Structures are given as C-alpha cells and as structure tokens.
Short mmCIF file of C-alpha atoms in Angstrom, two decimals:
data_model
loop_
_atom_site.label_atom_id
_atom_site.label_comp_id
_atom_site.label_asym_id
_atom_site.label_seq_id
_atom_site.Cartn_x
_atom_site.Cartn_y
_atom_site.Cartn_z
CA UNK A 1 -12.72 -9.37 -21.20
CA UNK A 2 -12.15 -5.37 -22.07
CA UNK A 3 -8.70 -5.45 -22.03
CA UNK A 4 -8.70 -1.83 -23.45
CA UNK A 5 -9.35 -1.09 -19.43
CA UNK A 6 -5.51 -2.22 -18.47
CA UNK A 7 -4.87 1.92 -19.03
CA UNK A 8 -7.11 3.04 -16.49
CA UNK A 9 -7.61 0.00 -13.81
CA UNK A 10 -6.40 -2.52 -12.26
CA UNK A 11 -7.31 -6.30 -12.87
CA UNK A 12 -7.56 -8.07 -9.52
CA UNK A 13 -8.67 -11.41 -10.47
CA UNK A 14 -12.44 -12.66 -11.76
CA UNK A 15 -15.69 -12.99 -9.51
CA UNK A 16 -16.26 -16.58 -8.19
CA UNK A 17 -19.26 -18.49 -9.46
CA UNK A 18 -18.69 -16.88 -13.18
CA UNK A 19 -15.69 -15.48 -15.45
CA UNK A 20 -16.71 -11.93 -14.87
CA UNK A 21 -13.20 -10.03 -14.68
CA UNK A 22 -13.08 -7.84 -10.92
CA UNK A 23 -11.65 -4.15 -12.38
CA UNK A 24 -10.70 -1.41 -10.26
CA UNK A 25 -10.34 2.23 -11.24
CA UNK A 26 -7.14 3.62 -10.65
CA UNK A 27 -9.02 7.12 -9.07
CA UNK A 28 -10.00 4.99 -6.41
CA UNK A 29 -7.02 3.92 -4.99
CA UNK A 30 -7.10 7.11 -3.26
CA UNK A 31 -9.94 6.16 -1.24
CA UNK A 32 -7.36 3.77 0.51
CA UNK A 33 -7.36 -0.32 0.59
CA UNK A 34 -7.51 -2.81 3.57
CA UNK A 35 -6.42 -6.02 3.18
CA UNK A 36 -6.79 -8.81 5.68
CA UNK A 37 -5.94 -12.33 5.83
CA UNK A 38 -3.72 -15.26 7.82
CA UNK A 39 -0.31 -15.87 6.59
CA UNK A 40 -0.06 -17.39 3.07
CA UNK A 41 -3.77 -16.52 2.43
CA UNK A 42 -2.92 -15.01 -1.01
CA UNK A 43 -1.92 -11.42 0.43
CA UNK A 44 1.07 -10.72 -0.53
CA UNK A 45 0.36 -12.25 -4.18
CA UNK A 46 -2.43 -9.78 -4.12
CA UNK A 47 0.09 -7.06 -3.87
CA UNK A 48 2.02 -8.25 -6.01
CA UNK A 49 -0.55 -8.01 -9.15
CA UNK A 50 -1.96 -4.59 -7.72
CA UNK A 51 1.77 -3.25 -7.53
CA UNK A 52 3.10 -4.99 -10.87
CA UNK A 53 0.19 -3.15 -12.57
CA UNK A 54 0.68 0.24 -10.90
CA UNK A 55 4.10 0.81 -11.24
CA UNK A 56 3.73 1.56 -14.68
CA UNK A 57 1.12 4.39 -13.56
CA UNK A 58 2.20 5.75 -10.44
CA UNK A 59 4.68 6.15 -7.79
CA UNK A 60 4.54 3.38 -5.65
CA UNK A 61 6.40 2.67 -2.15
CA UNK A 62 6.51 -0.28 -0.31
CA UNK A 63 7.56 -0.43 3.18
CA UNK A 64 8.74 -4.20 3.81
CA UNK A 65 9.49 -5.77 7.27
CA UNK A 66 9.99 -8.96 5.70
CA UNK A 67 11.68 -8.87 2.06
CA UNK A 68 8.46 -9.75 0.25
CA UNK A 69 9.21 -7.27 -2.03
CA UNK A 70 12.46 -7.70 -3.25
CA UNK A 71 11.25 -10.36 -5.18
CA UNK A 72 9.27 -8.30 -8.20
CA UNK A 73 12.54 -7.25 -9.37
CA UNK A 74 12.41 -10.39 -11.34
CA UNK A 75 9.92 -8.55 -13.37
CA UNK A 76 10.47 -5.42 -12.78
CA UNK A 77 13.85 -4.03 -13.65
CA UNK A 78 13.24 -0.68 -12.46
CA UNK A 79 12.62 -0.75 -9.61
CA UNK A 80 14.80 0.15 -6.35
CA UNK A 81 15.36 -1.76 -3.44
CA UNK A 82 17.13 -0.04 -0.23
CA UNK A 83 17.97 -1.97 3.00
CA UNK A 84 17.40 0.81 5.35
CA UNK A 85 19.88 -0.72 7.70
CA UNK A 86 22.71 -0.70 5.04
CA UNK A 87 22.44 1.39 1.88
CA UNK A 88 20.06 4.50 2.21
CA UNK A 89 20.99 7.60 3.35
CA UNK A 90 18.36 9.99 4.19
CA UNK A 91 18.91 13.27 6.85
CA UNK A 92 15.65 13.49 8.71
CA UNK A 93 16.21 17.32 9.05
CA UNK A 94 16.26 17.91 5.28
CA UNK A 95 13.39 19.53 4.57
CA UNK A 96 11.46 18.43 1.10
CA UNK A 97 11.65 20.66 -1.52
CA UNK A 98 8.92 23.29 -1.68
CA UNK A 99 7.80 22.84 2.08
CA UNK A 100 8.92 25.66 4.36
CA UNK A 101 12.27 24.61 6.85
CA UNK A 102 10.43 25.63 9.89
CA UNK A 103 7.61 23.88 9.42
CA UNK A 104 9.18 20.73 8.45
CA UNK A 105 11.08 21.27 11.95
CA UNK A 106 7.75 21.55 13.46
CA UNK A 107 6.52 18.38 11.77
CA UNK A 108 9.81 16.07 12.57
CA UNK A 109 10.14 17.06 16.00
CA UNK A 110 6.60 16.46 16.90
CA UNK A 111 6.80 13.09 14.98
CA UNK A 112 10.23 11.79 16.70
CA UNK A 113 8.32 12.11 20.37
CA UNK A 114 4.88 11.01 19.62
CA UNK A 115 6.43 7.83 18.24
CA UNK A 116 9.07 7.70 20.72
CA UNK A 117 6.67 8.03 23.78
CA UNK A 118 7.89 11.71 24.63
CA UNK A 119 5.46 14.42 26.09
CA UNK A 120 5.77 18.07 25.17
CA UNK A 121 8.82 18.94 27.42
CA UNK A 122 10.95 17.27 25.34
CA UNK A 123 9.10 17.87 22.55
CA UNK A 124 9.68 21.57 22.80
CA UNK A 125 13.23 21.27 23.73
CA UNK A 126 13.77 19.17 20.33
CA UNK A 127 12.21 21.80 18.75
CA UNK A 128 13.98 24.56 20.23
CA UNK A 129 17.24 23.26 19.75
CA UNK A 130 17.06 22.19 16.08
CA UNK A 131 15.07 25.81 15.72
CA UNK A 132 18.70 27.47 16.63
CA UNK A 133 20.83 24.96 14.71
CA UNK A 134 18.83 26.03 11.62
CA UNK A 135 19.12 29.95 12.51
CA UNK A 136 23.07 29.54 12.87
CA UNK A 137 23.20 27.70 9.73
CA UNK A 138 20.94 29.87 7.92
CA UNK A 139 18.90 27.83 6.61
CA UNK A 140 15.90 29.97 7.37
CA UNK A 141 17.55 32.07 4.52
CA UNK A 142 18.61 29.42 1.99
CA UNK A 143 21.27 28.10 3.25
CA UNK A 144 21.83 23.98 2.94
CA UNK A 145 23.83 22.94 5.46
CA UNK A 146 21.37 20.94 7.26
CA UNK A 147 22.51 19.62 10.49
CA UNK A 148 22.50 15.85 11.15
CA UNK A 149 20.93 13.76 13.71
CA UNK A 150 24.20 13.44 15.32
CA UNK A 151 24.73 17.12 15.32
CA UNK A 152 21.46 17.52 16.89
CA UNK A 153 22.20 15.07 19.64
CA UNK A 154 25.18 17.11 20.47
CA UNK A 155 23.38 20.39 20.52
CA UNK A 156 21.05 18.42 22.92
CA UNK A 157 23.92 17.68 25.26
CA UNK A 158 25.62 21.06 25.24
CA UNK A 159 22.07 22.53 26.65
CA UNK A 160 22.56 24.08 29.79
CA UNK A 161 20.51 23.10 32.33
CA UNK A 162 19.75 23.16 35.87
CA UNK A 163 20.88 20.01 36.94
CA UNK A 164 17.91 17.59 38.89
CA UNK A 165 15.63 20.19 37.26
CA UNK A 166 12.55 18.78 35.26
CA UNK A 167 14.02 19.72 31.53
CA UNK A 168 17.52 18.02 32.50
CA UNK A 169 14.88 14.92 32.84
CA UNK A 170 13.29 15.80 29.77
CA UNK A 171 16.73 16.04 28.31
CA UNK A 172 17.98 13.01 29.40
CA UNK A 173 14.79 10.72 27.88
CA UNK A 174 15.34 12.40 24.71
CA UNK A 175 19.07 11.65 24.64
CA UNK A 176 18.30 8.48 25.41
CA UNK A 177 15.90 7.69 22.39
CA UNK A 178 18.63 9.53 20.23
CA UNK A 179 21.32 7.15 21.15
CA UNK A 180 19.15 4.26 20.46
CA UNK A 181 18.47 5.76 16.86
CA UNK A 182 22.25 6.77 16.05
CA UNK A 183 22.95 3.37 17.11
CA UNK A 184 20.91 1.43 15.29
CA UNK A 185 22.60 2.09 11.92
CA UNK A 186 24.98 5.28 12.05
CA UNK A 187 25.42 5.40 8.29
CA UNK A 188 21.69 6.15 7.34
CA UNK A 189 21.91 9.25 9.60
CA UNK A 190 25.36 10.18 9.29
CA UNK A 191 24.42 13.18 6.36
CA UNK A 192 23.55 16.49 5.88
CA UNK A 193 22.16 15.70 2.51
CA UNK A 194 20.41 12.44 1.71
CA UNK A 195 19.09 10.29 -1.24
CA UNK A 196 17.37 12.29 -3.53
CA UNK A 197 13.66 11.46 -2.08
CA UNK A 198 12.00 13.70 -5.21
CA UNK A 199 13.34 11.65 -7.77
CA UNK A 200 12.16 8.75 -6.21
CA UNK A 201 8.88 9.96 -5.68
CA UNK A 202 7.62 8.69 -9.36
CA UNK A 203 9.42 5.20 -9.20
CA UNK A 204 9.14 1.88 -7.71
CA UNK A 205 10.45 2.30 -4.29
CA UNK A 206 10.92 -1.17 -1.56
CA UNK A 207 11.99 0.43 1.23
CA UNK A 208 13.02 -2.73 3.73
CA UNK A 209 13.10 -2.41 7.40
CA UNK A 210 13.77 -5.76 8.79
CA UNK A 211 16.27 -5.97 11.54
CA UNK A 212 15.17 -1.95 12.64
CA UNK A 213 13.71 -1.91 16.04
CA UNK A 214 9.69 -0.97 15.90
CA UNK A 215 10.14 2.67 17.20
CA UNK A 216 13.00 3.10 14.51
CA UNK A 217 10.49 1.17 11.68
CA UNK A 218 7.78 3.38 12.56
CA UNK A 219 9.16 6.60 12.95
CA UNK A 220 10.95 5.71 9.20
CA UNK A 221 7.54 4.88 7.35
CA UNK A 222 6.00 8.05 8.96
CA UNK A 223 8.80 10.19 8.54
CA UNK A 224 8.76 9.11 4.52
CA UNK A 225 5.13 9.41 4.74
CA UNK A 226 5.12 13.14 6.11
CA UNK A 227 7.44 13.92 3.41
CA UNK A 228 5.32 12.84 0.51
CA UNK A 229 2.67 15.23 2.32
CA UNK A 230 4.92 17.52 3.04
CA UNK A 231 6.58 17.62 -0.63
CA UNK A 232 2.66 17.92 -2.16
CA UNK A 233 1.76 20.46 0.27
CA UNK A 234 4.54 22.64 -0.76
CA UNK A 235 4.12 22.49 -4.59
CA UNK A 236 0.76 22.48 -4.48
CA UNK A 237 -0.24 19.17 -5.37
CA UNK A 238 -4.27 18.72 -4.24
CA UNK A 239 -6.65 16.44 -6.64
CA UNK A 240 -8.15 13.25 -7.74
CA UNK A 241 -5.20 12.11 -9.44
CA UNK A 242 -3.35 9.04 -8.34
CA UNK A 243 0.17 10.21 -8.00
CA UNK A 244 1.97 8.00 -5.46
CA UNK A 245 0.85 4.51 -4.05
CA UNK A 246 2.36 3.45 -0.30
CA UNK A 247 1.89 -0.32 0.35
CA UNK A 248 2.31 -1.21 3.86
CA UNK A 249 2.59 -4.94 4.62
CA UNK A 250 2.49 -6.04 8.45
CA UNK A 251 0.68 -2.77 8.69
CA UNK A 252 -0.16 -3.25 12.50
CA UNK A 253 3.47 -1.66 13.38
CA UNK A 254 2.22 1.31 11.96
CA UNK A 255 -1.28 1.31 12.63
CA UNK A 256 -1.48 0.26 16.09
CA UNK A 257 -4.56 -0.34 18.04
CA UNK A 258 -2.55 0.73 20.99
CA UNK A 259 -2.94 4.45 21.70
CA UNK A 260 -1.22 6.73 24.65
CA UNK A 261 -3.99 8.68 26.08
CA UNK A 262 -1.21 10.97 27.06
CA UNK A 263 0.26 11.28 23.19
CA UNK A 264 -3.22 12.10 21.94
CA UNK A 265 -3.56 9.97 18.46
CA UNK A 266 -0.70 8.49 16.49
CA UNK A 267 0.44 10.71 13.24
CA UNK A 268 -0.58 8.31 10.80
CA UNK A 269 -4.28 8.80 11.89
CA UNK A 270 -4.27 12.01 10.61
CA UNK A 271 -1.82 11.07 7.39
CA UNK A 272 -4.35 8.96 6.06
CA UNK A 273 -7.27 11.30 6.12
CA UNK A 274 -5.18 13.59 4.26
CA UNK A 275 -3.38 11.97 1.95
CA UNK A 276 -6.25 11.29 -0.21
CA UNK A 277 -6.27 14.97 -1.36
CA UNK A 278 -2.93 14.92 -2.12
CA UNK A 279 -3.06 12.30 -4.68
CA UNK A 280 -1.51 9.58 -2.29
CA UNK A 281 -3.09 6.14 -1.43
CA UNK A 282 -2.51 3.62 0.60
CA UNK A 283 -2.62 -0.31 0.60
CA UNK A 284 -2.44 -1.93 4.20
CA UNK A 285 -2.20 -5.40 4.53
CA UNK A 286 -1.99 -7.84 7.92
CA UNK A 287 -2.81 -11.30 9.69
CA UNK A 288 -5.05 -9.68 11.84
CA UNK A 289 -7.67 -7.27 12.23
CA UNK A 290 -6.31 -5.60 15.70
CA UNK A 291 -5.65 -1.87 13.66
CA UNK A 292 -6.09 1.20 14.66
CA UNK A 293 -9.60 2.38 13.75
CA UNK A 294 -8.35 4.90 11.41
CA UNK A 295 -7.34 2.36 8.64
CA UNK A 296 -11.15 0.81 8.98
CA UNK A 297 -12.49 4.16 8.75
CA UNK A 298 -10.86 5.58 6.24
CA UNK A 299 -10.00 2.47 3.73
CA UNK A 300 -13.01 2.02 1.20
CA UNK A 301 -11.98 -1.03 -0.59
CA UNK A 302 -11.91 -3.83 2.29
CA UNK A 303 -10.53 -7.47 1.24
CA UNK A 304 -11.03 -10.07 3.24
CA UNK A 305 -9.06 -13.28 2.95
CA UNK A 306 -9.14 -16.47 5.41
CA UNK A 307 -8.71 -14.92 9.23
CA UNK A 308 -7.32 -17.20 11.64
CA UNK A 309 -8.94 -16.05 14.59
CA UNK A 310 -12.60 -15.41 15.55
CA UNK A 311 -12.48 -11.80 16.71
CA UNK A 312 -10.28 -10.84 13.87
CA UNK A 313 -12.94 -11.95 11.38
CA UNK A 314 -15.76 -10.36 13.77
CA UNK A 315 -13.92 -7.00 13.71
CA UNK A 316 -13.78 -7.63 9.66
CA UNK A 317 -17.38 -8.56 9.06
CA UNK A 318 -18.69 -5.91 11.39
CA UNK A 319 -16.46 -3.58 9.35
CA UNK A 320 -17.29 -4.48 5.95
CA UNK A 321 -21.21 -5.08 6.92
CA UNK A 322 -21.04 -8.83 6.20
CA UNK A 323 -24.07 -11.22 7.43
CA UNK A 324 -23.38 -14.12 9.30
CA UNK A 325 -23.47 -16.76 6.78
CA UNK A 326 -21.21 -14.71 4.52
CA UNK A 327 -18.69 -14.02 7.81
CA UNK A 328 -19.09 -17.89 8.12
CA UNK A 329 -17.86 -18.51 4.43
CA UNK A 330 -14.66 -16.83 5.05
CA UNK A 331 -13.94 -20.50 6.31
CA UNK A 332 -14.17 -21.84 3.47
CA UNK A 333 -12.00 -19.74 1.35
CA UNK A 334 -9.23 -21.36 -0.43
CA UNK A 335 -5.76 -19.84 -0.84
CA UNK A 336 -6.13 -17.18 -2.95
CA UNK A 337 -9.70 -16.46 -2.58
CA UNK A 338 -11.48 -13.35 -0.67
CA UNK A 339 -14.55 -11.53 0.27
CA UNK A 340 -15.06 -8.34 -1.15
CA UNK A 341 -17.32 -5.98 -0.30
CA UNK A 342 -17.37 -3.08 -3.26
CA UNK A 343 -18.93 -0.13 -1.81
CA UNK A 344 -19.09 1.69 -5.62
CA UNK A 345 -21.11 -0.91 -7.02
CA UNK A 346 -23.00 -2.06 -3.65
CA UNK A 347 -22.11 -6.21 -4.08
CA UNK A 348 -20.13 -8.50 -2.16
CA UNK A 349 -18.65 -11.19 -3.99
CA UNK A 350 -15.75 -13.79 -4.20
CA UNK A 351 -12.26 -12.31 -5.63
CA UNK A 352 -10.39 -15.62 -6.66
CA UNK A 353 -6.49 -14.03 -7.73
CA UNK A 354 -4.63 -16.11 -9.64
CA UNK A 355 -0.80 -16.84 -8.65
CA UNK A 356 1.52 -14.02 -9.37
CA UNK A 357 4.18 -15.32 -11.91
CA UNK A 358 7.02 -15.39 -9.87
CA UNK A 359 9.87 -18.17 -8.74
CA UNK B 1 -25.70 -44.19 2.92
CA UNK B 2 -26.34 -44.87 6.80
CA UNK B 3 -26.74 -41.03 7.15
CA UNK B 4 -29.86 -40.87 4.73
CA UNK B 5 -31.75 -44.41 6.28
CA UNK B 6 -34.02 -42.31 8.12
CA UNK B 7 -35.23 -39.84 5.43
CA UNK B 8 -38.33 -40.14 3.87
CA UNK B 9 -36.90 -40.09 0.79
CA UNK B 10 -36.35 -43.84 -0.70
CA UNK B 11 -32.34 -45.06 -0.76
CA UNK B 12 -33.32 -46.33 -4.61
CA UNK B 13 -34.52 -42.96 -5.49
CA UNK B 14 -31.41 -41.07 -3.79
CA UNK B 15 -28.81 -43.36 -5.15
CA UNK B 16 -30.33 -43.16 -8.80
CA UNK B 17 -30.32 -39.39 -7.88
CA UNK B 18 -26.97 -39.60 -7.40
CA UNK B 19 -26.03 -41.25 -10.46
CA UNK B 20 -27.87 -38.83 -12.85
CA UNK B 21 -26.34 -36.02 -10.99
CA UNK B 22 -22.97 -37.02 -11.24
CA UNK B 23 -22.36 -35.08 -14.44
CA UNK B 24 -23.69 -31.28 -12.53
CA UNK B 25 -20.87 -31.94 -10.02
CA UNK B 26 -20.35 -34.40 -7.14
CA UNK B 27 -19.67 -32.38 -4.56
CA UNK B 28 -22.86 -30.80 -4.81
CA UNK B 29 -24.37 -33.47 -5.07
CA UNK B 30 -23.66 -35.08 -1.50
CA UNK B 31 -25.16 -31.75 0.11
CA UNK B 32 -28.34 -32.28 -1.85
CA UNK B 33 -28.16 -35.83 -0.31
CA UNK B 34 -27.98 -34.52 3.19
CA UNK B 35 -31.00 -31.68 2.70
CA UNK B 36 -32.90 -33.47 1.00
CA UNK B 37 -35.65 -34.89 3.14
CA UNK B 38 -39.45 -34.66 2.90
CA UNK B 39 -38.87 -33.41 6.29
CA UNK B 40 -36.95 -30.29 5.77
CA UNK B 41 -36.88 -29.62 1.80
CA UNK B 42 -40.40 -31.02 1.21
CA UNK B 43 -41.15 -29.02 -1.93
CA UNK B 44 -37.40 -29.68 -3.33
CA UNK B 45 -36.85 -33.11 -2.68
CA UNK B 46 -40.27 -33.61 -4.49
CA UNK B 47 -38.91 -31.70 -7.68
CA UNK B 48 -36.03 -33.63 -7.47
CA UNK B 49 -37.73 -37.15 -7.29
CA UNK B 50 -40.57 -35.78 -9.96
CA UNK B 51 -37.24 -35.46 -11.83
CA UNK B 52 -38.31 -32.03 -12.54
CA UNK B 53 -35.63 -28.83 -12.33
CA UNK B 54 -33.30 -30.76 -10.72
CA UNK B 55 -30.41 -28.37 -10.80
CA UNK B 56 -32.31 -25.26 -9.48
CA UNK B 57 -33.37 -27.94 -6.41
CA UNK B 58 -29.23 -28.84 -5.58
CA UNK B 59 -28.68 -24.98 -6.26
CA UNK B 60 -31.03 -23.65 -3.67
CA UNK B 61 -29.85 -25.99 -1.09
CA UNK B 62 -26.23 -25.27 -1.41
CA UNK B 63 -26.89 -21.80 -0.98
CA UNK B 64 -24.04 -19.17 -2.46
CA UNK B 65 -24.67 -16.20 -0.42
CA UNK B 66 -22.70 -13.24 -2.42
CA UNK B 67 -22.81 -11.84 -5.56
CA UNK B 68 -21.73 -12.41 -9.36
CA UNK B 69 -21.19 -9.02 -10.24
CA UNK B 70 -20.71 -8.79 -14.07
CA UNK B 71 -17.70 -6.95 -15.78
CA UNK B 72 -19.64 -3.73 -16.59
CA UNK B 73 -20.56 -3.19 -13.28
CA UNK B 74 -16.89 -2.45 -12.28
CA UNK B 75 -16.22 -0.05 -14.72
#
C-alpha cells in the first residue's frame, strides 16, 4: 500500500476479491458523494473514516438529526459539537462577511418561504420589511446592528394593512411560520450578532438538529449552506480546491423528492450545482433512494450499500448504470460492504470498509 | 446429496470432488456441486472430473460480476 497518498486522498477501504487499497482524491470530493444503504449497513462508519481523514484537510460540517456524530470526538479533540436547540446562537439576518447586506436579505427571505411553503406575497412583504429595518439601522452603510428574528416579527405585525385584504392574509401565514420558529428555541434567535460562522468555516463542525421540527431543520442546513456560498461568493473564492466538506446524514429532509409545483424547485437544487465551484462538497447519505433528482444528478461518486426495498435499489442501479446480476448482488452484501461504481476509472467493484475504531 | 442423484455426473466422482476441493474453499465448493451437471456445464464438469483446471471450472460457475480494480488505477 502507498501510504505516501494519505496527503492527498482518502482511504475508503480495499476492493473485494483482492487487497488492492480503494483511494480517493481529495479534488474530487467536489464532484459531490451519494451514499445509500438500510440502517446499520456500514453508512455511518463510512463517514466516519471519510470525515476522520478530512478534517485534517478541510472544513468539514456535519448536519446530524440523530447524534451520530458526536461520537468522533473520542478521536478528535477538535472538533465542535452545537445542539442547535440549546447552545448556538446564530442571527439569520447577519449577513456573512464579504457578501453584500441586501443581497443576503434577498437570499434569506426567499429561503424562509420556499421552505416554509409561502408564495411571493409574503415573500415580498418579508423582504420589504426587513429591507426598511436594515435602512433605519443603517446597515446599508456599515452599520451592525442587525435586527433579530424577533424584531422582524414585530416589524411584521406593526404593518399596516387593510384589514380582510389579501396581504393582511399574506401577513398572517407569515406570522404564523414566525411564531412557530421563535418558539421552537428562542435562545438561538434571540441575537443581533451570532457565533462567529467564519471561524468555523475551517474546523470540524457537528451541527445537531434532533428535536427541531423538519421546516426548522431544513431551513437551518440551507440557511448554513447559503452562507458558505454566500461567504465564497463575496471573497472571491471560485476553484478546484477542496475547502469545506458538508456531510448530510438522513439527507432526504433536505433533499426531498417532494416538490411544490407552485414553489418552483427547492434551494438546495440549485446549492449543489454551485457549490462545486466554490470549493464546497457534499456527502449525502440515507436508507432510501426516494431523493430529489438533483443529488443523483449531480453526485459523481455513488455508494451503494444493502437497500431494503426493491424500488430503492431499482432507482440506485438505474442511477449508477448497474446490470441486473450486479443490482441482484447488492443482496448479498455483508455489513460493511458496497457497490461502487467509479466513474474516473470506469469499474464497478466491491468497497469492503473496515470498522471505524470507535466505542 | 439427494439434490445431485439426478445429474449425470457420478455421486463417487462429486463426493471425491468435494474432498479434494475442500482446501480452495467450501463454500464454493457446494455451488460447483449444484452447476455442475453434464446437462448444463458440460464442458466444466468434464474439466473438473478429467481433474484438469479445476479451480478456473468452480470460478466460472460462481460467477463474480464486478471488478478488482488495482491500487494504481485510483490514483
């Protein structure tokens, strides 16, 4: 085994049917990574090697509905664990450093309704009303007195409107969704200036959202998401170079098959076309196949470990261009075993991944 | 050994097949027992019995259907 090649890839495990060690360039994270597989298929432990070996590299950020994660501090010392429902902190109106206030208004308004089911009456009067909270506070000018989520709610309130008229509807579903965010945990909106986000961006980040409602979970990993992308947009930050890893686990919350007609598609389709170009990649990892196509599409590493239902594994084979007797092998895959199919080197193999060391 | 009583195949010949393949692996060796018939595998079985390339016989029954990629490849 090279083992000179730990500096630039990844070791995933060795190729079944001979010792041959399965290496994976770090570059090509950023062509994204699909992992599928029933629970306690060898997923997770997957991660865990892929992760263990990239956080000495890269930025990596896990989003974790089910405190997986948590677990790798045993070897890792470093890295940072944050219950989103009781000790982070982040104002969703803070813009990231480098990226213009107004369009960062522009981007979190637009992202709030899409993912909370609101059409573009609301959408523009969210827009219009944190527009004039950030003209009276000047932050169009510099200033950094960025109003909260609860300050915005009461702008929203104070609105004048005719009353029975269409936007006092409007107004009212948005005020509902905002009370069911400020409820959920008041603390992690309940700022004008969050957690430091850019000196994160470089570390080992779990970011855990069990107990948060799906809207709430999935407007968090997209709002985080946007402001990676936003952050890189604004200083600049296009190439090949691997800069920041997102691991999604239970990645169906985010990438839903489900899509309003009326909403157009979700944000994250278009996130991970463009993340790639701003040194970002993702890992997405679930029991089941039933994704939105845009993780299929745009992933080029797919990993296929035991399914445990027929159409899942016929929506993985089709995607991955298996045959039928290697679809039908998926079967007999042990724990810890998977079908890859490595579009670089045009094979399909066996990964077998040994257990990650932990208790 | 019910299963094989209607190959063509002698039971002596299979179960002394058995025995000298028990040091390739034994697993594989109870699929070769089940393909091989004069029926199906006419060519193999007769390799087998002739006592000649045994291995590459049990091999291409119990068909692997991916790749061994070596480690250069993934570099």
């Amino acid at each position: 085994m090279r083992t000179e090649l730990i500096h630039s890839h990844v070791l995933f495990g060795k190729v079944k049917g001979s010792s041959a060690p399965v290496w994976y360039p770090f570059a090509e994270f950023l062509k994204h990574m699909l992992i599928l597989g029933r629970t306690g298929s060898g997923k997770t432990n997957l991660i865990y090697w892929i992760v263990y070996q990239l956080s000495k590299k890269c930025g990596v950020w896990m989003f974790d509905r089910k405190e997986d994660f948590r677990h790798l501090l045993q070897l890792n010392k470093d890295m940072y664990v944050f219950d989103l429902m009781q000790d982070f902190c982040f104002n969703p109106l803070q813009p990231p450093p480098y990226f213009h206030p107004k369009k960062w208004v522009e981007m979190v308004t637009e992202l709030y309704c899409r993912i909370n089911s609101l059409l573009g009456v609301s959408q523009n009067m969210l827009f219009t009303a944190c527009d004039k909270l950030f003209e009276d506070r000047g932050i169009y000018d510099g200033g950094r007195d960025y109003p909260s989520f609860f300050e915005l709610y009461d702008a929203l309130k104070k609105m004048i409107l005719a009353r029975w008229s269409r936007s006092a509807g409007s107004r009212d579903s948005l005020c509902n969704r905002f009370e069911a965010t400020l409820a959920t945990n008041k603390s992690l909106y309940d700022c004008s200036i969050g957690f430091d986000l850019e000196s994160l961006l470089n570390k080992t980040v779990v970011f855990e959202l069990a107990g948060l409602m799906e809207t709430q979970a999935n407007f968090w990993i997209n709002l985080l998401l946007h402001w990676v992308f936003a952050y890189r947009i604004g200083k600049k930050e296009r190439g090949s170079q691997l800069r920041n890893i997102v691991v999604f686990d239970e990645a169906k919350a985010v990438f839903s098959p489900f899509e309003n007609p009326n909403l157009g598609l979700a944000p994250i389709t278009y996130m991970v076309s463009m993340l790639r170009e701003f040194g970002v990649g993702i890992i997405a990892a679930d029991q089941t196949a039933q994704l939105n196509n845009s993780i299929f599409a745009n992933s080029q590493l797919k990993i296929l470990f035991s399914l445990g239902s027929g159409d899942d594994l016929l929506k993985a084979a089709r995607s991955m261009g298996l045959d039928a007797e290697q679809a039908a092998y998926s079967h007999n895959l042990g724990v810890g075993e998977a079908i890859v199919r490595h579009h670089k080197i045009g094979k399909t193999f066996i990964l077998q991944i040994p257990k990650f060391p932990l208790e | 050994m019910k299963a094989y009583q209607n190959s063509l195949i002698p039971l002596d010949s299979l179960i002394t097949l058995a025995e000298q393949s028990r040091s390739i692996e034994e697993a594989w060796v109870q699929r070769a027992l089940v393909a091989l018939s004069f029926k199906y595998e006419p060519v193999l079985a007769q390799a087998v019995l002739m006592r000649s390339l045994p291995e590459v016989a049990i091999r291409r029954i119990n068909r692997f259907w991916f790749d061994t990629p070596r480690e250069d490849e993934f570099i």
